[in-house]
Coordinates of C-alpha atoms in Angstrom, one line a residue:
M166 CA 27.6 -68.9 -35.0
S167 CA 24.2 -67.3 -35.5
S168 CA 22.6 -67.0 -38.9
P169 CA 22.4 -63.6 -40.7
S170 CA 18.7 -63.2 -39.8
E171 CA 19.0 -63.9 -36.1
T172 CA 21.5 -63.0 -33.4
P173 CA 21.8 -64.3 -29.8
A174 CA 21.1 -60.7 -28.7
A175 CA 17.5 -61.1 -29.6
H176 CA 17.1 -63.5 -26.7
K177 CA 18.8 -61.4 -24.0
S178 CA 16.6 -59.6 -21.5
A179 CA 16.3 -55.9 -21.4
D180 CA 17.9 -55.8 -18.0
Q181 CA 21.0 -57.6 -19.3
S182 CA 21.3 -55.4 -22.4
S183 CA 21.0 -52.2 -20.5
V184 CA 24.3 -52.5 -18.9
H185 CA 26.3 -53.0 -22.1
D186 CA 28.6 -50.4 -23.6
T187 CA 29.5 -50.6 -27.3
D188 CA 33.1 -51.6 -26.4
S189 CA 32.0 -54.5 -24.2
L190 CA 29.7 -56.2 -26.6
G191 CA 30.6 -59.6 -27.8
P192 CA 30.6 -60.6 -31.5
G193 CA 27.2 -62.3 -31.2
E194 CA 25.6 -59.2 -29.5
R195 CA 26.3 -56.7 -32.3
V196 CA 23.9 -56.0 -35.1
V197 CA 25.7 -56.5 -38.4
P198 CA 24.2 -54.0 -41.0
T199 CA 25.4 -56.0 -44.0
W200 CA 23.1 -58.8 -42.7
T201 CA 20.1 -56.7 -41.8
E202 CA 20.2 -53.8 -44.2
S203 CA 20.0 -54.4 -48.0
L204 CA 21.5 -50.9 -48.6
A205 CA 24.6 -51.8 -46.5
K206 CA 24.8 -55.2 -48.1
H207 CA 25.0 -53.7 -51.6
A208 CA 27.3 -50.9 -50.6
S209 CA 29.8 -53.5 -49.1
R210 CA 30.3 -55.3 -52.4
P211 CA 33.3 -53.1 -53.6
F212 CA 34.9 -53.9 -50.2
G213 CA 34.6 -57.6 -50.2
G214 CA 30.8 -58.0 -49.7
P215 CA 28.8 -58.7 -46.5
L216 CA 30.4 -60.0 -43.3
G217 CA 31.0 -63.7 -43.4
R218 CA 29.3 -66.1 -41.0
H219 CA 32.6 -67.0 -39.3
A220 CA 34.3 -63.6 -39.5
V221 CA 36.1 -62.4 -36.4
I222 CA 34.2 -59.3 -35.1
G223 CA 35.5 -56.5 -33.0
R224 CA 39.2 -57.6 -33.0
H225 CA 40.8 -55.1 -35.4
W226 CA 43.5 -53.2 -33.6
F227 CA 42.5 -49.8 -35.1
W228 CA 39.3 -49.8 -37.3
S229 CA 36.6 -50.0 -34.7
P230 CA 33.0 -49.0 -35.7
M231 CA 33.5 -45.7 -33.9
R232 CA 36.6 -44.8 -35.8
V233 CA 35.0 -45.7 -39.1
V234 CA 31.9 -43.5 -38.2
L235 CA 34.1 -40.6 -37.3
L236 CA 36.2 -40.9 -40.5
L237 CA 33.0 -41.0 -42.6
T238 CA 31.8 -37.9 -40.7
L239 CA 35.0 -36.1 -41.5
V240 CA 34.8 -36.9 -45.2
V241 CA 31.2 -35.7 -45.4
L242 CA 32.0 -32.5 -43.5
A243 CA 34.9 -31.9 -45.9
L244 CA 32.3 -32.2 -48.7
G245 CA 30.1 -29.7 -46.8
W246 CA 32.9 -27.2 -46.7
L247 CA 33.6 -27.6 -50.4
Q248 CA 29.9 -27.1 -51.1
K249 CA 30.1 -23.7 -49.3
S250 CA 33.6 -22.8 -50.7
P251 CA 32.5 -20.9 -53.8
C252 CA 30.9 -18.3 -51.4
V253 CA 34.2 -17.7 -49.6
Q254 CA 36.3 -16.6 -52.5
Q255 CA 37.8 -13.1 -53.0
Y256 CA 38.8 -10.9 -55.9
T257 CA 40.3 -7.5 -56.5
D258 CA 38.0 -4.9 -58.1
A259 CA 38.9 -2.2 -60.6
N260 CA 39.8 0.1 -57.7
G261 CA 42.3 -2.4 -56.3
V262 CA 40.0 -3.2 -53.3
V263 CA 39.7 -6.8 -52.2
Q264 CA 36.1 -7.9 -52.3
L265 CA 34.1 -11.0 -51.4
D266 CA 33.2 -12.6 -54.7
W267 CA 29.4 -12.8 -54.6
R268 CA 29.2 -11.3 -58.1
G269 CA 26.2 -12.4 -60.2
N270 CA 24.4 -13.7 -57.2
K271 CA 26.9 -16.5 -56.8
Q272 CA 25.5 -17.3 -53.4
F273 CA 22.4 -18.6 -55.1
T274 CA 23.6 -19.8 -58.4
A275 CA 26.4 -21.9 -56.8
L276 CA 24.0 -23.1 -54.1
C277 CA 26.7 -22.1 -51.5
Y278 CA 24.8 -19.5 -49.4
S279 CA 25.7 -19.5 -45.7
D280 CA 24.3 -17.2 -43.0
T281 CA 27.7 -17.1 -41.5
V282 CA 29.1 -14.8 -44.1
P283 CA 26.5 -11.9 -44.2
L284 CA 26.0 -12.1 -40.4
Y285 CA 29.7 -11.1 -39.9
T286 CA 28.8 -7.6 -40.9
A287 CA 25.1 -7.6 -40.3
E288 CA 25.6 -8.4 -36.6
R289 CA 28.4 -5.8 -36.4
L290 CA 31.0 -8.5 -35.6
D291 CA 33.4 -6.8 -38.0
Q292 CA 33.6 -3.6 -36.0
P293 CA 36.1 -3.1 -33.1
D294 CA 35.0 -2.7 -29.5
T295 CA 31.6 -4.2 -30.2
F296 CA 29.9 -6.7 -27.8
P297 CA 26.8 -8.8 -28.5
Y298 CA 23.7 -7.6 -26.8
R299 CA 25.4 -4.3 -25.8
T300 CA 26.0 -3.0 -29.3
S301 CA 23.0 -1.7 -31.2
W302 CA 22.4 -0.1 -34.6
I303 CA 19.6 1.4 -36.6
D304 CA 18.0 -0.6 -39.4
D305 CA 16.1 1.2 -42.2
Q306 CA 17.4 4.5 -41.0
G307 CA 15.4 7.4 -42.3
K308 CA 12.4 5.2 -43.3
P309 CA 9.1 4.6 -41.6
T310 CA 10.3 1.1 -40.7
E311 CA 13.4 2.5 -38.8
H312 CA 14.1 0.5 -35.6
V313 CA 16.9 -0.3 -33.2
R314 CA 18.6 -3.7 -33.6
Y315 CA 20.8 -6.0 -31.5
M316 CA 22.3 -9.4 -31.8
E317 CA 19.4 -11.6 -32.8
Y318 CA 20.6 -15.0 -31.6
P319 CA 20.3 -16.8 -28.2
V320 CA 23.2 -16.0 -25.8
L321 CA 25.4 -19.0 -26.4
T322 CA 25.2 -18.7 -30.2
G323 CA 25.7 -14.9 -30.1
M324 CA 28.8 -15.3 -27.9
F325 CA 30.0 -18.1 -30.2
Q326 CA 29.9 -15.7 -33.2
W327 CA 31.6 -12.9 -31.3
F328 CA 34.4 -15.2 -30.1
N329 CA 35.0 -16.5 -33.6
A330 CA 35.1 -13.0 -35.0
K331 CA 37.8 -12.0 -32.5
L332 CA 39.8 -15.1 -33.4
A333 CA 39.5 -14.2 -37.1
Q334 CA 40.6 -10.7 -36.5
G335 CA 43.5 -11.9 -34.4
W336 CA 44.5 -14.3 -37.1
V337 CA 44.5 -11.7 -39.8
Q338 CA 46.5 -9.3 -37.6
I339 CA 49.2 -11.9 -36.9
A340 CA 49.2 -13.0 -40.6
S341 CA 49.9 -9.4 -41.6
S342 CA 53.5 -10.0 -40.3
G343 CA 53.9 -12.9 -42.8
W344 CA 53.7 -15.8 -40.3
L345 CA 50.4 -17.2 -41.4
P346 CA 48.4 -17.6 -44.6
T347 CA 45.5 -15.2 -44.7
A348 CA 42.5 -13.9 -46.6
M349 CA 39.7 -11.4 -46.1
T350 CA 38.7 -11.4 -42.4
V351 CA 35.2 -12.6 -43.2
I352 CA 36.6 -15.7 -45.0
V353 CA 38.9 -16.5 -42.1
Y354 CA 35.8 -16.0 -39.8
F355 CA 33.9 -18.5 -41.9
D356 CA 36.7 -21.1 -41.8
I357 CA 37.2 -20.8 -38.0
T358 CA 33.4 -21.1 -37.5
A359 CA 33.2 -24.1 -39.8
L360 CA 36.0 -25.8 -37.8
W361 CA 34.0 -25.6 -34.6
L362 CA 30.7 -26.5 -36.3
G363 CA 32.4 -29.6 -37.8
L364 CA 33.7 -30.6 -34.4
A365 CA 30.2 -30.2 -33.0
W366 CA 28.8 -32.6 -35.7
L367 CA 31.6 -35.1 -34.9
V368 CA 30.4 -35.0 -31.3
T369 CA 26.9 -35.5 -32.5
A370 CA 27.9 -38.6 -34.5
W371 CA 30.1 -39.9 -31.6
A372 CA 27.2 -39.5 -29.1
V373 CA 24.7 -41.3 -31.4
A374 CA 27.2 -44.2 -31.8
R375 CA 27.6 -44.5 -28.0
I376 CA 23.8 -44.4 -27.4
A377 CA 23.1 -46.9 -30.2
R378 CA 25.2 -49.6 -28.5
R379 CA 24.7 -52.9 -30.3
R380 CA 23.4 -50.9 -33.4
V381 CA 26.5 -48.7 -33.4
W382 CA 26.6 -48.8 -37.2
D383 CA 23.4 -46.8 -37.4
A384 CA 25.5 -43.7 -36.6
A385 CA 26.9 -44.0 -40.1
I386 CA 23.6 -42.5 -41.3
V387 CA 24.4 -39.5 -39.1
A388 CA 27.8 -39.3 -40.7
L389 CA 26.6 -39.8 -44.3
S390 CA 23.5 -37.7 -44.2
P391 CA 23.1 -35.4 -47.3
L392 CA 21.7 -32.8 -44.9
V393 CA 25.3 -32.5 -43.5
V394 CA 26.7 -31.7 -46.9
V395 CA 24.2 -28.9 -47.4
H396 CA 23.6 -27.5 -44.0
A397 CA 26.4 -28.3 -41.5
F398 CA 27.8 -24.8 -42.3
T399 CA 24.6 -23.0 -43.3
N400 CA 24.1 -21.6 -39.8
F401 CA 25.1 -22.6 -36.2
D402 CA 22.8 -25.5 -35.5
T403 CA 25.3 -28.2 -35.1
L404 CA 26.2 -26.6 -31.7
A405 CA 22.7 -27.4 -30.5
T406 CA 22.7 -30.9 -31.9
A407 CA 26.0 -31.6 -30.1
F408 CA 24.6 -30.5 -26.8
A409 CA 21.2 -32.2 -27.3
T410 CA 22.7 -35.5 -28.3
G411 CA 25.4 -35.2 -25.6
G412 CA 22.7 -34.7 -23.1
M413 CA 20.9 -37.8 -24.3
L414 CA 24.1 -39.8 -24.0
A415 CA 24.7 -38.5 -20.4
W416 CA 21.1 -39.6 -19.6
A417 CA 21.8 -43.0 -21.2
R418 CA 24.9 -43.3 -19.0
R419 CA 22.7 -42.5 -15.9
R420 CA 24.2 -39.1 -15.2
P421 CA 21.1 -37.0 -14.9
V422 CA 22.7 -33.8 -13.7
L423 CA 25.2 -33.8 -16.5
A424 CA 22.4 -34.5 -18.9
G425 CA 20.6 -31.4 -17.6
V426 CA 23.6 -29.2 -17.9
L427 CA 24.2 -30.2 -21.5
L428 CA 20.5 -29.8 -22.4
G429 CA 20.5 -26.4 -20.7
L430 CA 23.6 -25.3 -22.7
G431 CA 21.8 -26.5 -25.8
G432 CA 18.8 -24.5 -24.9
A433 CA 21.1 -21.4 -24.6
A434 CA 22.3 -22.1 -28.2
K435 CA 18.9 -23.0 -29.7
L436 CA 15.8 -23.6 -27.7
Y437 CA 14.9 -27.0 -29.1
P438 CA 17.2 -29.2 -26.8
L439 CA 14.9 -28.1 -23.9
F440 CA 12.0 -29.8 -25.6
L441 CA 13.6 -33.1 -24.9
L442 CA 12.8 -32.6 -21.2
G443 CA 9.1 -33.2 -21.8
P444 CA 9.4 -36.8 -23.2
L445 CA 12.1 -37.5 -20.5
L446 CA 9.8 -36.5 -17.7
L447 CA 6.9 -38.5 -19.1
L448 CA 8.9 -41.7 -19.4
C449 CA 10.4 -41.1 -15.9
W450 CA 6.8 -40.8 -14.5
R451 CA 5.7 -43.9 -16.3
S452 CA 8.7 -46.0 -14.9
D453 CA 8.6 -44.4 -11.4
R454 CA 12.0 -42.7 -12.0
L455 CA 10.7 -39.2 -11.6
S456 CA 13.3 -38.1 -9.1
D457 CA 16.0 -38.6 -11.8
G458 CA 14.0 -36.7 -14.3
L459 CA 13.5 -33.8 -11.9
R460 CA 17.2 -33.6 -11.2
T461 CA 17.8 -33.3 -15.0
L462 CA 15.0 -30.7 -15.3
L463 CA 16.5 -28.5 -12.5
A464 CA 20.0 -28.8 -13.9
A465 CA 18.8 -27.8 -17.3
V466 CA 16.8 -24.8 -16.1
G467 CA 19.6 -23.8 -13.7
T468 CA 22.2 -24.0 -16.5
W469 CA 20.0 -22.0 -18.9
I470 CA 19.5 -19.3 -16.3
A471 CA 23.2 -19.2 -15.4
V472 CA 24.1 -18.6 -19.1
N473 CA 21.3 -16.1 -19.8
L474 CA 21.0 -14.1 -16.5
P475 CA 24.2 -12.1 -16.7
I476 CA 23.3 -10.8 -20.2
A477 CA 19.6 -10.3 -19.3
L478 CA 20.5 -8.2 -16.3
V479 CA 23.2 -6.1 -17.9
Y480 CA 21.9 -5.8 -21.5
Q481 CA 18.2 -6.5 -21.2
P482 CA 17.1 -4.9 -24.5
G483 CA 19.8 -6.8 -26.4
W484 CA 18.9 -10.1 -24.6
R485 CA 15.2 -9.7 -25.5
E486 CA 16.0 -9.2 -29.2
F487 CA 15.8 -12.9 -30.0
F488 CA 12.4 -13.2 -28.4
R489 CA 11.2 -9.9 -30.0
L490 CA 12.2 -10.9 -33.5
N491 CA 10.6 -14.4 -33.1
T492 CA 7.4 -12.7 -31.9
E493 CA 7.2 -10.1 -34.7
R494 CA 8.3 -12.1 -37.7
N495 CA 5.6 -13.4 -40.0
A496 CA 5.4 -16.9 -41.6
D497 CA 8.6 -17.8 -43.3
P498 CA 8.5 -18.9 -47.0
D499 CA 8.9 -22.6 -46.1
S500 CA 6.3 -22.8 -43.3
L501 CA 3.1 -24.7 -43.9
Y502 CA 1.2 -21.4 -43.4
N503 CA 2.9 -19.8 -46.3
V504 CA 2.5 -22.9 -48.4
V505 CA -1.3 -22.9 -47.8
S506 CA -1.4 -19.2 -48.4
H507 CA 0.4 -19.4 -51.7
F508 CA -1.5 -22.3 -53.3
T509 CA -5.0 -21.2 -52.1
G510 CA -4.7 -17.4 -52.3
W511 CA -5.6 -17.2 -48.6
P512 CA -4.3 -13.9 -47.2
G513 CA -3.1 -15.4 -43.9
F514 CA -4.2 -15.0 -40.3
D515 CA -2.9 -11.4 -40.0
P516 CA -3.3 -9.5 -43.3
G517 CA -2.2 -5.9 -43.5
L518 CA 0.3 -5.8 -40.6
A519 CA 2.1 -2.5 -40.0
P520 CA 5.9 -2.6 -39.8
G521 CA 7.0 -4.0 -36.5
Q522 CA 3.5 -5.3 -35.7
A523 CA 3.4 -8.9 -34.4
P524 CA 1.2 -11.4 -36.2
E525 CA -0.7 -12.2 -33.0
V526 CA -3.3 -14.6 -34.6
L527 CA -0.5 -16.6 -36.3
N528 CA 1.5 -16.7 -33.1
T529 CA -1.5 -18.0 -31.2
V530 CA -2.5 -20.6 -33.8
S531 CA 1.1 -21.9 -34.1
A532 CA 1.4 -22.2 -30.3
V533 CA -2.0 -23.9 -29.9
L534 CA -1.3 -26.4 -32.7
F535 CA 2.0 -27.3 -31.1
A536 CA 0.4 -27.6 -27.7
V537 CA -2.3 -29.9 -29.1
L538 CA 0.4 -32.1 -30.7
C539 CA 2.3 -32.1 -27.4
L540 CA -0.9 -33.5 -25.7
V541 CA -1.3 -36.1 -28.5
I542 CA 2.4 -37.2 -28.0
G543 CA 1.8 -37.2 -24.2
W544 CA -1.2 -39.5 -24.8
V545 CA 0.9 -41.8 -26.9
A546 CA 3.6 -41.9 -24.2
V547 CA 1.2 -43.0 -21.4
S548 CA -1.3 -45.1 -23.4
A549 CA 1.1 -47.3 -25.4
P550 CA 1.0 -50.9 -24.1
T551 CA 4.8 -50.9 -23.8
R552 CA 6.8 -47.8 -22.7
P553 CA 8.0 -45.9 -25.8
R554 CA 11.7 -45.3 -26.2
F555 CA 13.1 -41.8 -25.4
A556 CA 14.3 -41.1 -28.9
Q557 CA 10.9 -42.0 -30.4
L558 CA 9.1 -39.4 -28.4
A559 CA 11.9 -36.9 -28.8
F560 CA 11.7 -37.1 -32.6
L561 CA 7.9 -36.8 -32.5
L562 CA 8.0 -33.7 -30.4
V563 CA 10.7 -31.9 -32.4
A564 CA 9.0 -32.8 -35.6
A565 CA 5.7 -31.5 -34.2
F566 CA 7.4 -28.2 -33.4
L567 CA 8.9 -27.8 -36.9
L568 CA 5.7 -28.7 -38.6
T569 CA 3.5 -26.2 -36.6
N570 CA 6.1 -23.4 -36.2
K571 CA 5.9 -20.4 -38.4
V572 CA 9.6 -20.8 -39.2
W573 CA 11.4 -23.8 -40.5
S574 CA 14.8 -22.6 -41.5
P575 CA 16.5 -25.1 -43.8
Q576 CA 19.3 -26.0 -41.3
Y577 CA 16.6 -26.9 -38.6
S578 CA 16.3 -30.3 -40.3
L579 CA 19.7 -31.2 -38.8
W580 CA 17.9 -31.3 -35.4
L581 CA 16.0 -34.3 -36.6
V582 CA 18.9 -36.3 -38.0
P583 CA 20.3 -37.9 -34.7
L584 CA 16.8 -38.3 -33.3
A585 CA 15.6 -40.1 -36.4
V586 CA 18.6 -42.5 -36.5
L587 CA 17.9 -43.4 -32.9
A588 CA 14.2 -43.6 -33.2
L589 CA 13.7 -45.3 -36.5
P590 CA 17.0 -47.0 -37.7
R591 CA 15.7 -48.0 -41.1
W592 CA 18.5 -46.9 -43.4
K593 CA 16.8 -46.6 -46.8
L594 CA 13.8 -44.7 -45.4
L595 CA 16.0 -42.2 -43.5
L596 CA 18.4 -41.6 -46.4
A597 CA 15.4 -41.1 -48.7
W598 CA 13.9 -38.5 -46.4
M599 CA 17.3 -36.8 -45.8
T600 CA 17.9 -36.7 -49.6
I601 CA 14.5 -35.1 -50.2
D602 CA 15.1 -32.6 -47.5
A603 CA 18.6 -31.7 -48.7
L604 CA 17.3 -31.3 -52.3
V605 CA 14.8 -28.6 -51.1
W606 CA 17.9 -26.4 -51.0
V607 CA 18.1 -26.3 -54.9
P608 CA 14.7 -24.7 -55.7
R609 CA 15.0 -22.6 -52.5
M610 CA 18.2 -20.9 -53.8
F611 CA 16.8 -20.4 -57.3
Y612 CA 13.5 -19.1 -55.8
Y613 CA 15.6 -16.5 -53.8
L614 CA 17.4 -15.6 -57.1
G615 CA 14.1 -14.4 -58.5
V616 CA 12.3 -15.1 -61.7
D617 CA 13.7 -11.9 -63.3
D618 CA 17.3 -13.3 -62.8
K619 CA 16.4 -16.6 -64.3
G620 CA 15.4 -18.1 -61.0
L621 CA 12.4 -20.4 -60.3
P622 CA 8.9 -19.4 -59.4
A623 CA 7.6 -20.1 -55.9
D624 CA 5.6 -23.1 -56.9
W625 CA 8.7 -25.2 -57.4
F626 CA 10.2 -24.3 -54.1
L627 CA 7.0 -24.7 -52.1
G628 CA 6.1 -27.9 -53.9
T629 CA 9.4 -29.5 -52.6
V630 CA 8.6 -28.1 -49.1
V631 CA 5.3 -30.0 -49.2
V632 CA 7.1 -33.3 -50.2
R633 CA 9.6 -32.8 -47.4
D634 CA 6.8 -32.2 -44.8
L635 CA 5.0 -35.3 -46.0
A636 CA 8.2 -37.3 -45.6
V637 CA 8.6 -36.1 -42.0
I638 CA 4.9 -36.8 -41.3
G639 CA 5.4 -40.3 -42.8
L640 CA 8.4 -41.0 -40.4
C641 CA 6.2 -39.8 -37.5
A642 CA 3.5 -42.2 -38.5
L643 CA 5.9 -45.1 -38.7
I644 CA 7.3 -44.3 -35.3
V645 CA 3.9 -44.2 -33.7
R646 CA 3.1 -47.5 -35.4
E647 CA 6.3 -49.0 -33.8
I648 CA 5.4 -47.6 -30.4
Y649 CA 2.1 -49.5 -30.4
R650 CA 3.7 -52.5 -32.2
P651 CA 7.1 -52.9 -30.4
D652 CA 7.7 -56.2 -32.2
L653 CA 8.3 -54.0 -35.3
D654 CA 10.9 -51.9 -33.6
L655 CA 14.4 -52.9 -34.9
V656 CA 16.0 -51.6 -31.7
R657 CA 13.9 -53.9 -29.5
R658 CA 14.0 -56.8 -31.9
A659 CA 17.8 -56.7 -31.5
G660 CA 17.4 -57.2 -27.8
D661 CA 17.6 -53.7 -26.3
D662 CA 14.8 -52.0 -24.3
D663 CA 15.8 -48.4 -24.6
P664 CA 19.5 -47.6 -25.2
A665 CA 18.9 -43.9 -24.5
G666 CA 16.7 -44.7 -21.6
G667 CA 19.2 -44.4 -18.8
S668 CA 17.5 -45.1 -15.4
F669 CA 14.3 -46.3 -17.1
D670 CA 16.1 -48.6 -19.5
G671 CA 14.7 -52.1 -18.7
A672 CA 12.6 -50.7 -15.8
P673 CA 9.0 -51.9 -15.2
D674 CA 6.0 -50.0 -16.5
V675 CA 4.7 -48.7 -13.2
R676 CA 2.2 -46.2 -14.4
T677 CA -0.1 -46.3 -17.5
L678 CA -3.6 -45.0 -18.3
R679 CA -4.8 -48.3 -16.9
G680 CA -3.5 -47.4 -13.5
S681 CA -0.4 -48.4 -11.4
T682 CA 0.3 -52.0 -12.4
P683 CA 4.0 -52.7 -12.1
R684 CA 5.2 -55.1 -14.7
H685 CA 8.6 -55.8 -16.4
R686 CA 8.8 -55.5 -20.1
A687 CA 9.1 -58.9 -21.7
P688 CA 12.0 -59.1 -24.2
V689 CA 10.9 -59.0 -27.8
T690 CA 12.1 -62.2 -29.5
A691 CA 11.1 -61.4 -33.1
T692 CA 14.1 -61.3 -35.3
A693 CA 15.2 -58.8 -37.9
T694 CA 15.4 -60.1 -41.5
A695 CA 17.9 -59.1 -44.1
G696 CA 16.8 -56.2 -46.2
E697 CA 14.9 -54.3 -43.6

């Protein structure tokens, strides 16, 4: 048997490891976290301690790593639902009317706020005979800021909300006959939505475990992330993470068309899954697998168009609402632009905007900064001595978007979780960042409560935002370091080339900045030590 600090997998070539599935790995080919991660080692003590040198691995009839990961995910999702549960309680007022219990700003003081609840009425989902993108209403009626509004989310997410609203209304109608338990329709709507969002995060954890292969236990970090407790049900972003991670898994399984379809569906829910096409194409170019990458690109674009085109043709003003709002909105409270403005007194790029006027300078600066970082990431992709891994570049690109964008809604941090686990599987570092990011929610809620209602001043909230951003920048720096020093990359030290790489996993570096010099990647033989 191998020692805890070294596994036979470290001596396998990338070509050999690329064909392995999690279920087909032998005991000596699996990475054992209680040997390599001090956090897992200490956490295992109540359950008998680290795995023994002569333990039988992979033979239990039921408790496979995948089932354990999914069970952990279910437990944390249940905690996430309980965290939001104070905001889905009802009471009967003095007039005998059943009301949602948000008395005393409970949504902030109990830290349970979820966009799902107010959006049920704000997006007119509670009204009969409404349809997203067709139904419109007037905001600020009778005021100078009066304007027409439509569903503000991308098509797939908007239809998801409408579908759940109809399910909730049907449930309440059937329950009125006494056959089902019931509550206010908005509460039933939240619970139905939470069910689908929880399933989407289960898919995310499952896909990460499948991609990780010999490091399957890294998916436990996806399952146990504090960000899941706080934000799995804050908005609808787990839909996008499921499609994005599912697309990565399809690519890893060398099914480029399916990968494109899933990424296109993700882009129809939230735009960020489409960003993954950039790193994918760069790595395909570098390994001379561009035809596969182009098939994925065409499938993704075709799927996005197929989902959006019917709505865009029939309800064009409603379809454009998402893009209009994102153009006209100013810097959000937790963007770097607002942080700088608050702490320096700077009035911002577009002071004195009229209602409905787009912050054109801010939009331009944000787009240019993101484009510059995309070029830097592209340079890293083609200049690194060894081809970077797909997840490494994907994390860098999504993080660059969040850091330069004028909006970083709190639940957007979920986008980074599966990418971070696949790109930088260092448990203590990831859990430290996720804990910091999750804790931003506390001063955020008390900042929204307002100082007059015993809330916190903006300095507390924006200070934690700065710490979160620095943590993400630190992760990016570590990933870049490992790209240029692949001997420090725990995934490659375990014997894999690129588990998410699909057709370029184990392929030669055909193109670099030094020209076309085909060469196979030599396996990294450095070993991971306990405690890393």
